[in-house]
C-alpha positions as YAML, in Angstrom:
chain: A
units: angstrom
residues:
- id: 1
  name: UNK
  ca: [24.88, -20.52, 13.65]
- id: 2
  name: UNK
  ca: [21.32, -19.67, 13.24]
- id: 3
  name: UNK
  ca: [19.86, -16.37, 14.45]
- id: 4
  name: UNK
  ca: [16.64, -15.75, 15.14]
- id: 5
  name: UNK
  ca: [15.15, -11.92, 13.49]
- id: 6
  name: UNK
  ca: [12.03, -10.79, 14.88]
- id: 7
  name: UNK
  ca: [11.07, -8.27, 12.47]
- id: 8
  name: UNK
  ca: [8.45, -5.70, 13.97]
- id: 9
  name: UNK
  ca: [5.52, -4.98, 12.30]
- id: 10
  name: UNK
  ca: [5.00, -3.01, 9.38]
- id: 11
  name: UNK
  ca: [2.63, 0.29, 9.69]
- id: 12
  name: UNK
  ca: [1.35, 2.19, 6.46]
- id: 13
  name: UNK
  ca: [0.25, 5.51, 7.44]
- id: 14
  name: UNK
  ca: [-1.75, 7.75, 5.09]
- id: 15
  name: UNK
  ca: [-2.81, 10.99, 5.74]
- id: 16
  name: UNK
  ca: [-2.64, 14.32, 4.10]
- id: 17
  name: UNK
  ca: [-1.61, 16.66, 7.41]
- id: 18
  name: UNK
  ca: [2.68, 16.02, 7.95]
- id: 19
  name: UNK
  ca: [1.50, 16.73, 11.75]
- id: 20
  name: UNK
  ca: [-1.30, 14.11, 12.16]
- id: 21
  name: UNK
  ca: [1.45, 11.88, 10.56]
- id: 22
  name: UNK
  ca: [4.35, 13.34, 12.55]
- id: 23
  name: UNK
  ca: [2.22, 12.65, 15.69]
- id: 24
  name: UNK
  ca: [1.21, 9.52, 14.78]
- id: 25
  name: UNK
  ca: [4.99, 7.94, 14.13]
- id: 26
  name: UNK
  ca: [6.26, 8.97, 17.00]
- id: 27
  name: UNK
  ca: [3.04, 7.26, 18.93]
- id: 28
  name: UNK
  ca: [4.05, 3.96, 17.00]
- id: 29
  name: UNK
  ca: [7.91, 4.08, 17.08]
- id: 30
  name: UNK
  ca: [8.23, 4.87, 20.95]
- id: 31
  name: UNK
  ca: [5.96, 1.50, 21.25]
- id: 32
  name: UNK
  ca: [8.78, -0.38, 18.97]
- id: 33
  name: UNK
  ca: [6.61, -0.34, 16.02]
- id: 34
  name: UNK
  ca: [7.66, 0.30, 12.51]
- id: 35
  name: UNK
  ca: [5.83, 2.35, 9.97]
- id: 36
  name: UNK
  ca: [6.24, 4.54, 6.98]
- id: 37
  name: UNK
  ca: [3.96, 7.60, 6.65]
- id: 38
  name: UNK
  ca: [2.56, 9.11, 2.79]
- id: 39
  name: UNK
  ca: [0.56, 12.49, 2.65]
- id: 40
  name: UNK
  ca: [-1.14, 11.00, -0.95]
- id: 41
  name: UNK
  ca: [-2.91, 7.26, -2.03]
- id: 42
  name: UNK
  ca: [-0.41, 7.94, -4.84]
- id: 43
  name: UNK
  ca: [2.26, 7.50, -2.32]
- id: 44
  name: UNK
  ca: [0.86, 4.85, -0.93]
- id: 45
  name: UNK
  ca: [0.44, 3.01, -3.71]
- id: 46
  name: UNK
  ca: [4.42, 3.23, -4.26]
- id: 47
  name: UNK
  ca: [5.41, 1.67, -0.77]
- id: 48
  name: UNK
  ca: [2.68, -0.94, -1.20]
- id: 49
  name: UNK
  ca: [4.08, -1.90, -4.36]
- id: 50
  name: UNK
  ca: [8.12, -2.47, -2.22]
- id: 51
  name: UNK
  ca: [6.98, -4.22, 0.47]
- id: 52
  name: UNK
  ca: [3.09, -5.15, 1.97]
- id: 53
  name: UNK
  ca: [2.21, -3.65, 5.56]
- id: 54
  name: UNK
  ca: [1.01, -5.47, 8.50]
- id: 55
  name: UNK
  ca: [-1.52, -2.74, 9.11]
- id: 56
  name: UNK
  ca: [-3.08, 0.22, 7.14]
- id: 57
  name: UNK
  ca: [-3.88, 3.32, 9.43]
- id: 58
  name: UNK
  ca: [-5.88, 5.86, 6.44]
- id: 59
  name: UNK
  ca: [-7.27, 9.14, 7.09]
- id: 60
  name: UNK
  ca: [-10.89, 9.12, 5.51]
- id: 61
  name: UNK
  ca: [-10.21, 12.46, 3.81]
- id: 62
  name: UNK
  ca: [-7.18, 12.19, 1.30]
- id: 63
  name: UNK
  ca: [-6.77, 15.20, -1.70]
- id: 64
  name: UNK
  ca: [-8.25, 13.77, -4.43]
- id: 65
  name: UNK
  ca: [-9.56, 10.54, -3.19]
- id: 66
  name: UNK
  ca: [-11.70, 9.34, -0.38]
- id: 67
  name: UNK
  ca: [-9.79, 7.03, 2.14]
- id: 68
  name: UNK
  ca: [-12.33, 3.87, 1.83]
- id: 69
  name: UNK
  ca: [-11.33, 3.71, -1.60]
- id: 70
  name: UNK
  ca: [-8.00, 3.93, -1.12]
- id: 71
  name: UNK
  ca: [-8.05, 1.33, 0.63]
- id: 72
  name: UNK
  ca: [-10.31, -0.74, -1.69]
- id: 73
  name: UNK
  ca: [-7.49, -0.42, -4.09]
- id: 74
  name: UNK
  ca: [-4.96, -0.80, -1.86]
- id: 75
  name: UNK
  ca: [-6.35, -4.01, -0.67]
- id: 76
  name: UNK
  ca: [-6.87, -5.21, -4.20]
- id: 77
  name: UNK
  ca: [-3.33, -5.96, -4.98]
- id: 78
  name: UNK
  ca: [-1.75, -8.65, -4.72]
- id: 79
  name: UNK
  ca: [-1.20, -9.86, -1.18]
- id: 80
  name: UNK
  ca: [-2.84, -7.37, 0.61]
- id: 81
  name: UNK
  ca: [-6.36, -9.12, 0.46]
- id: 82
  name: UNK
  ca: [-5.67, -9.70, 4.21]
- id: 83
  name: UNK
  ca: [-4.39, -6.97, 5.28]
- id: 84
  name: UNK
  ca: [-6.28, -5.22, 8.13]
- id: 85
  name: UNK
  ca: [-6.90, -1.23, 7.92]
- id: 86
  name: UNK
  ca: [-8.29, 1.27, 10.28]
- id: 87
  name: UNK
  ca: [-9.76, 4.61, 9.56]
- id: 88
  name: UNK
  ca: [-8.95, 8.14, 11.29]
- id: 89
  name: UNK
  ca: [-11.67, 11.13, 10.74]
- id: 90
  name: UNK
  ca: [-11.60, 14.35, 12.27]
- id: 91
  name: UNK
  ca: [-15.56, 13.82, 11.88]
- id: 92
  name: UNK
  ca: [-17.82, 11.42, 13.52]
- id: 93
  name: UNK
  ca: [-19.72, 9.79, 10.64]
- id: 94
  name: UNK
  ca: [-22.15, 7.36, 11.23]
- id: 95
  name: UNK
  ca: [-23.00, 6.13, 7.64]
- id: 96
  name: UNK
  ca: [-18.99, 5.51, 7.39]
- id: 97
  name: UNK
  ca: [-18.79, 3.61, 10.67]
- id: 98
  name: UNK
  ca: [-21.74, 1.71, 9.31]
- id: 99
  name: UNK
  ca: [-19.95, 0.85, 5.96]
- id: 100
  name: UNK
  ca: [-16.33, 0.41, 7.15]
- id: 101
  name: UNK
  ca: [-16.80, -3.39, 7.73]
- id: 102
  name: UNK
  ca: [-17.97, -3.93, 4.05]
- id: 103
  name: UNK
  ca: [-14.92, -2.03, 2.79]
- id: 104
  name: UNK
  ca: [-12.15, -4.03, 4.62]
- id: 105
  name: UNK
  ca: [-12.30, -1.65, 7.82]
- id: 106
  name: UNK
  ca: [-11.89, -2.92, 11.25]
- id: 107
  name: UNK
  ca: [-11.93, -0.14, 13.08]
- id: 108
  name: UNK
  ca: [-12.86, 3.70, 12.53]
- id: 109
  name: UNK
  ca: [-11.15, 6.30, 14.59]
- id: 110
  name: UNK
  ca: [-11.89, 9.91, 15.39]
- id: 111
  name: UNK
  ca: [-8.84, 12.10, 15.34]
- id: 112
  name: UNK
  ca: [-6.77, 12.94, 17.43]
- id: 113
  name: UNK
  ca: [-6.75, 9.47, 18.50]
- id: 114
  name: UNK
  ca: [-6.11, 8.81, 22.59]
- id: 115
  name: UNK
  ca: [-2.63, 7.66, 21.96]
- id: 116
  name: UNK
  ca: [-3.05, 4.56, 24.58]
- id: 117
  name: UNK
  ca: [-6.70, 3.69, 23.14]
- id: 118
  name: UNK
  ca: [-4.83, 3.75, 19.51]
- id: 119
  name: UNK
  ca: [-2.26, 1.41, 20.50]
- id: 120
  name: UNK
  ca: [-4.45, -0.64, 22.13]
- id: 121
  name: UNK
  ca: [-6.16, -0.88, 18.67]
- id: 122
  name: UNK
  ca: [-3.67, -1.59, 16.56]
- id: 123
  name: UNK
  ca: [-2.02, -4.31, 18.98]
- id: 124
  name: UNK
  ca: [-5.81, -6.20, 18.64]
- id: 125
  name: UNK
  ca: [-5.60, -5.36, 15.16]
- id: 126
  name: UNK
  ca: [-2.09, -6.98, 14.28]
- id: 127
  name: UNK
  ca: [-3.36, -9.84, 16.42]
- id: 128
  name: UNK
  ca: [-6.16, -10.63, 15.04]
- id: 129
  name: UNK
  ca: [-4.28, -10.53, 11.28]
- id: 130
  name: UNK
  ca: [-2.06, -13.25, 12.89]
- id: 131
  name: UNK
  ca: [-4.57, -15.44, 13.32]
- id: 132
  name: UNK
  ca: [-6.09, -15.13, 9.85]
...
C-alpha cells in the first residue's frame, strides 16, 4: 500500500527580535505552514545546511550582518540558487526596495507585516517557486 505525504512547506525565518519571530510563527503555523525561526545568519546557516527551505522570510537588519547578504550567501549554497526570499524592515527604504530584485528578493516588507497581506505573499511566493 502506497501512501501519499504531502509535506507542507518549509519556512526559514531570520530575525534578531524572539517577538517579531514569535509573532511571525504563529502567523504561519495557524495557516498549516511549517517554519523554523533563527535570531543570527549564523543560525541560519546551520538549518540551511540540514535541510533547504521553500521560502526565506529575513529581517534586513541582523547583528553583525546586513540581511541582503545573508541571503546572498544563503542562496549561494548548494540548492538554494532557487530559493525565493522576502525581506522585513521596520524602515521604509527605497534604495533597498530598488536593489532587492538584484539580490534574489521578491518581495520587501515593512514590519509589522498585515498578517493577511503577509500570507497572501508568501502563498504567491511558494507558487511562483513551483513553477520555476
Amino acid at each position: 500500500m502506497t501512501e501519499n505525504l504531502i509535506t507542507r512547506p518549509f519556512i526559514l525565518v531570520i530575525d534578531q527580535q524572539q517577538k517579531v519571530l514569535d509573532a511571525i510563527a504563529s502567523v504561519l503555523n495557524r495557516t498549516g505552514l511549517s517554519c523554523r525561526c533563527c535570531t543570527s545568519a549564523e543560525a541560519a546557516m546551520a538549518v540551511v545546511a540540514k535541510a533547504a527551505p521553500d521560502l526565506i522570510v529575513c529581517d534586513l537588519n541582523l547583528d553583525g550582518e546586513n540581511g541582503m547578504a545573508t541571503c546572498r550567501r544563503l542562496k549561494s549554497l548548494p540548492g538554494m540558487a532557487d530559493v525565493p526570499v522576502m525581506l522585513l524592515s521596520g524602515a521604509q527604504l527605497p534604495d533597498v526596495i530598488r536593489r532587492s530584485p538584484d539580490d534574489g528578493c521578491i518581495y520587501c516588507i515593512r514590519k509589522p507585516p498585515s498578517p493577511k497581506v503577509f500570507i497572501e505573499l508568501i502563498e504567491q511566493a511558494l507558487g511562483a517557486a513551483a513553477m520555476n
